[in-house]
mmCIF file of C-alpha atoms in Angstrom:
data_model
loop_
_atom_site.group_PDB
_atom_site.id
_atom_site.type_symbol
_atom_site.label_atom_id
_atom_site.label_comp_id
_atom_site.label_asym_id
_atom_site.label_seq_id
_atom_site.Cartn_x
_atom_site.Cartn_y
_atom_site.Cartn_z
ATOM 1 C CA GLN A 1 20.714 21.259 -3.629
ATOM 2 C CA VAL A 2 17.935 19.030 -3.826
ATOM 3 C CA GLN A 3 16.711 17.518 -7.037
ATOM 4 C CA LEU A 4 14.091 15.369 -8.353
ATOM 5 C CA VAL A 5 14.192 13.939 -11.759
ATOM 6 C CA GLU A 6 10.996 12.143 -13.370
ATOM 7 C CA SER A 7 11.392 9.691 -16.060
ATOM 8 C CA GLY A 8 8.470 7.245 -17.570
ATOM 9 C CA GLY A 9 6.422 9.216 -19.129
ATOM 10 C CA GLY A 10 5.344 9.296 -23.043
ATOM 11 C CA LEU A 11 2.212 8.288 -25.318
ATOM 12 C CA VAL A 12 0.026 5.672 -24.569
ATOM 13 C CA GLN A 13 -3.398 4.416 -26.082
ATOM 14 C CA PRO A 14 -6.515 4.373 -24.030
ATOM 15 C CA GLY A 15 -6.412 1.245 -21.676
ATOM 16 C CA GLY A 16 -2.706 0.757 -21.485
ATOM 17 C CA SER A 17 -0.030 1.300 -18.949
ATOM 18 C CA LEU A 18 2.945 3.787 -18.076
ATOM 19 C CA GLN A 19 4.875 3.418 -15.371
ATOM 20 C CA LEU A 20 6.517 6.674 -13.873
ATOM 21 C CA SER A 21 9.524 7.181 -11.326
ATOM 22 C CA CYS A 22 11.041 10.000 -9.735
ATOM 23 C CA THR A 23 14.501 9.734 -7.660
ATOM 24 C CA ALA A 24 15.438 12.620 -5.105
ATOM 25 C CA SER A 25 19.353 13.446 -4.788
ATOM 26 C CA GLY A 26 21.266 15.536 -2.989
ATOM 27 C CA ARG A 27 22.088 16.889 0.684
ATOM 28 C CA ILE A 28 18.827 15.166 2.047
ATOM 29 C CA PHE A 29 18.466 14.526 5.956
ATOM 30 C CA ARG A 30 15.232 12.964 5.321
ATOM 31 C CA ILE A 31 12.235 12.606 2.991
ATOM 32 C CA ARG A 32 8.632 12.681 5.079
ATOM 33 C CA ALA A 33 6.347 12.011 1.882
ATOM 34 C CA MET A 34 6.664 11.849 -1.896
ATOM 35 C CA GLY A 35 3.904 11.696 -4.228
ATOM 36 C CA TRP A 36 2.217 12.747 -7.746
ATOM 37 C CA TYR A 37 0.793 15.557 -9.046
ATOM 38 C CA ARG A 38 -0.730 16.249 -12.413
ATOM 39 C CA GLN A 39 -1.419 19.818 -14.574
ATOM 40 C CA ALA A 40 -3.513 19.100 -17.595
ATOM 41 C CA PRO A 41 -3.787 22.191 -20.167
ATOM 42 C CA GLY A 42 -5.690 24.950 -19.068
ATOM 43 C CA LYS A 43 -6.697 23.631 -15.273
ATOM 44 C CA GLN A 44 -5.082 23.791 -11.837
ATOM 45 C CA ARG A 45 -2.222 21.271 -11.013
ATOM 46 C CA GLU A 46 -3.926 18.318 -9.018
ATOM 47 C CA LEU A 47 -3.297 15.624 -6.604
ATOM 48 C CA VAL A 48 -2.831 12.297 -7.933
ATOM 49 C CA ALA A 49 -1.130 9.920 -4.940
ATOM 50 C CA THR A 50 0.880 10.322 -2.090
ATOM 51 C CA VAL A 51 2.659 8.188 -0.257
ATOM 52 C CA THR A 52 4.628 8.245 2.993
ATOM 53 C CA SER A 53 7.828 7.338 4.585
ATOM 54 C CA GLY A 54 5.723 4.555 6.649
ATOM 55 C CA GLY A 55 3.953 3.433 3.357
ATOM 56 C CA SER A 56 0.454 4.970 3.771
ATOM 57 C CA THR A 57 -1.011 6.310 0.523
ATOM 58 C CA ASN A 58 -3.993 8.390 -0.441
ATOM 59 C CA TYR A 59 -5.158 8.553 -4.235
ATOM 60 C CA ALA A 60 -6.991 10.747 -5.705
ATOM 61 C CA ASP A 61 -10.947 9.473 -6.496
ATOM 62 C CA SER A 62 -10.245 9.606 -10.133
ATOM 63 C CA VAL A 63 -7.569 6.944 -10.128
ATOM 64 C CA LYS A 64 -8.247 5.008 -7.182
ATOM 65 C CA GLY A 65 -8.199 1.319 -8.391
ATOM 66 C CA ARG A 66 -6.162 2.397 -11.717
ATOM 67 C CA PHE A 67 -2.961 3.501 -10.355
ATOM 68 C CA THR A 68 -0.424 2.401 -7.653
ATOM 69 C CA ILE A 69 2.079 4.112 -5.926
ATOM 70 C CA SER A 70 4.996 2.930 -4.348
ATOM 71 C CA ARG A 71 8.412 4.320 -2.870
ATOM 72 C CA ASP A 72 11.732 2.896 -2.005
ATOM 73 C CA ASN A 73 12.957 4.782 0.803
ATOM 74 C CA ALA A 74 16.612 3.329 0.444
ATOM 75 C CA GLU A 75 17.055 4.860 -2.996
ATOM 76 C CA ASN A 76 14.687 7.918 -2.315
ATOM 77 C CA THR A 77 12.686 6.810 -5.252
ATOM 78 C CA VAL A 78 8.487 6.954 -5.700
ATOM 79 C CA TYR A 79 7.103 5.394 -8.564
ATOM 80 C CA LEU A 80 3.567 5.693 -10.235
ATOM 81 C CA GLN A 81 2.320 2.395 -12.079
ATOM 82 C CA MET A 82 -0.803 3.449 -13.789
ATOM 83 C CA ASN A 83 -3.225 1.029 -15.533
ATOM 84 C CA SER A 84 -6.099 1.356 -17.814
ATOM 85 C CA LEU A 85 -5.389 4.895 -18.829
ATOM 86 C CA LYS A 86 -8.050 7.339 -20.212
ATOM 87 C CA PRO A 87 -7.597 10.030 -22.569
ATOM 88 C CA GLU A 88 -8.279 12.423 -19.396
ATOM 89 C CA ASP A 89 -5.315 11.157 -17.582
ATOM 90 C CA THR A 90 -3.626 13.196 -20.218
ATOM 91 C CA ALA A 91 -1.314 15.746 -18.285
ATOM 92 C CA VAL A 92 1.976 16.624 -17.703
ATOM 93 C CA TYR A 93 3.032 14.919 -13.947
ATOM 94 C CA TYR A 94 5.117 16.555 -11.144
ATOM 95 C CA CYS A 95 7.056 14.337 -8.664
ATOM 96 C CA ASN A 96 6.766 16.293 -5.349
ATOM 97 C CA ALA A 97 8.447 15.213 -1.916
ATOM 98 C CA ASP A 98 8.396 17.093 1.643
ATOM 99 C CA LEU A 99 11.775 16.875 2.481
ATOM 100 C CA VAL A 100 14.166 17.961 4.907
ATOM 101 C CA ALA A 101 17.551 19.211 3.586
ATOM 102 C CA MET A 102 20.954 19.396 4.941
ATOM 103 C CA THR A 103 21.404 22.788 3.745
ATOM 104 C CA THR A 104 17.774 24.555 5.976
ATOM 105 C CA TRP A 105 17.397 21.672 8.187
ATOM 106 C CA ARG A 106 13.975 22.663 7.585
ATOM 107 C CA LEU A 107 10.766 20.853 5.983
ATOM 108 C CA GLY A 108 10.765 22.035 2.604
ATOM 109 C CA ASP A 109 8.378 21.408 -0.478
ATOM 110 C CA TYR A 110 10.256 20.095 -3.729
ATOM 111 C CA TRP A 111 9.120 19.565 -7.173
ATOM 112 C CA GLY A 112 10.328 17.397 -9.954
ATOM 113 C CA GLN A 113 10.518 19.301 -13.417
ATOM 114 C CA GLY A 114 7.515 17.112 -14.949
ATOM 115 C CA THR A 115 7.002 14.433 -17.240
ATOM 116 C CA GLN A 116 4.394 14.470 -20.176
ATOM 117 C CA VAL A 117 1.881 11.536 -20.295
ATOM 118 C CA THR A 118 -0.220 11.443 -23.017
ATOM 119 C CA VAL A 119 -3.062 9.146 -23.328
ATOM 120 C CA SER A 120 -4.352 9.002 -26.966
ATOM 121 C CA SER A 121 -5.436 6.376 -29.654
#
């Protein structure tokens, strides 16, 4: 079984910072890309940022210049440094990984359980 476990969410004031982390574990052969998505109440899940195994990154326009995604390939871990947080960043943040598990030997899409980020004064 493959698991993605997130940590680092919480309550922060506008303008503050938080760092999320997510570690993939289990019978993993190779991880192609990892990323973060978020879902606010009443809205669809949306892309926040992704990073490939080679280090190429992609960001939603709404977080460019404020959020930074990084990855530790050796630890199968992805981080999201969030600075200058705004109330509209409030959402459940989900970790995602495109990976080949040894149980299937096929590329699959895996998700974490989500972590709440609330930006409020």
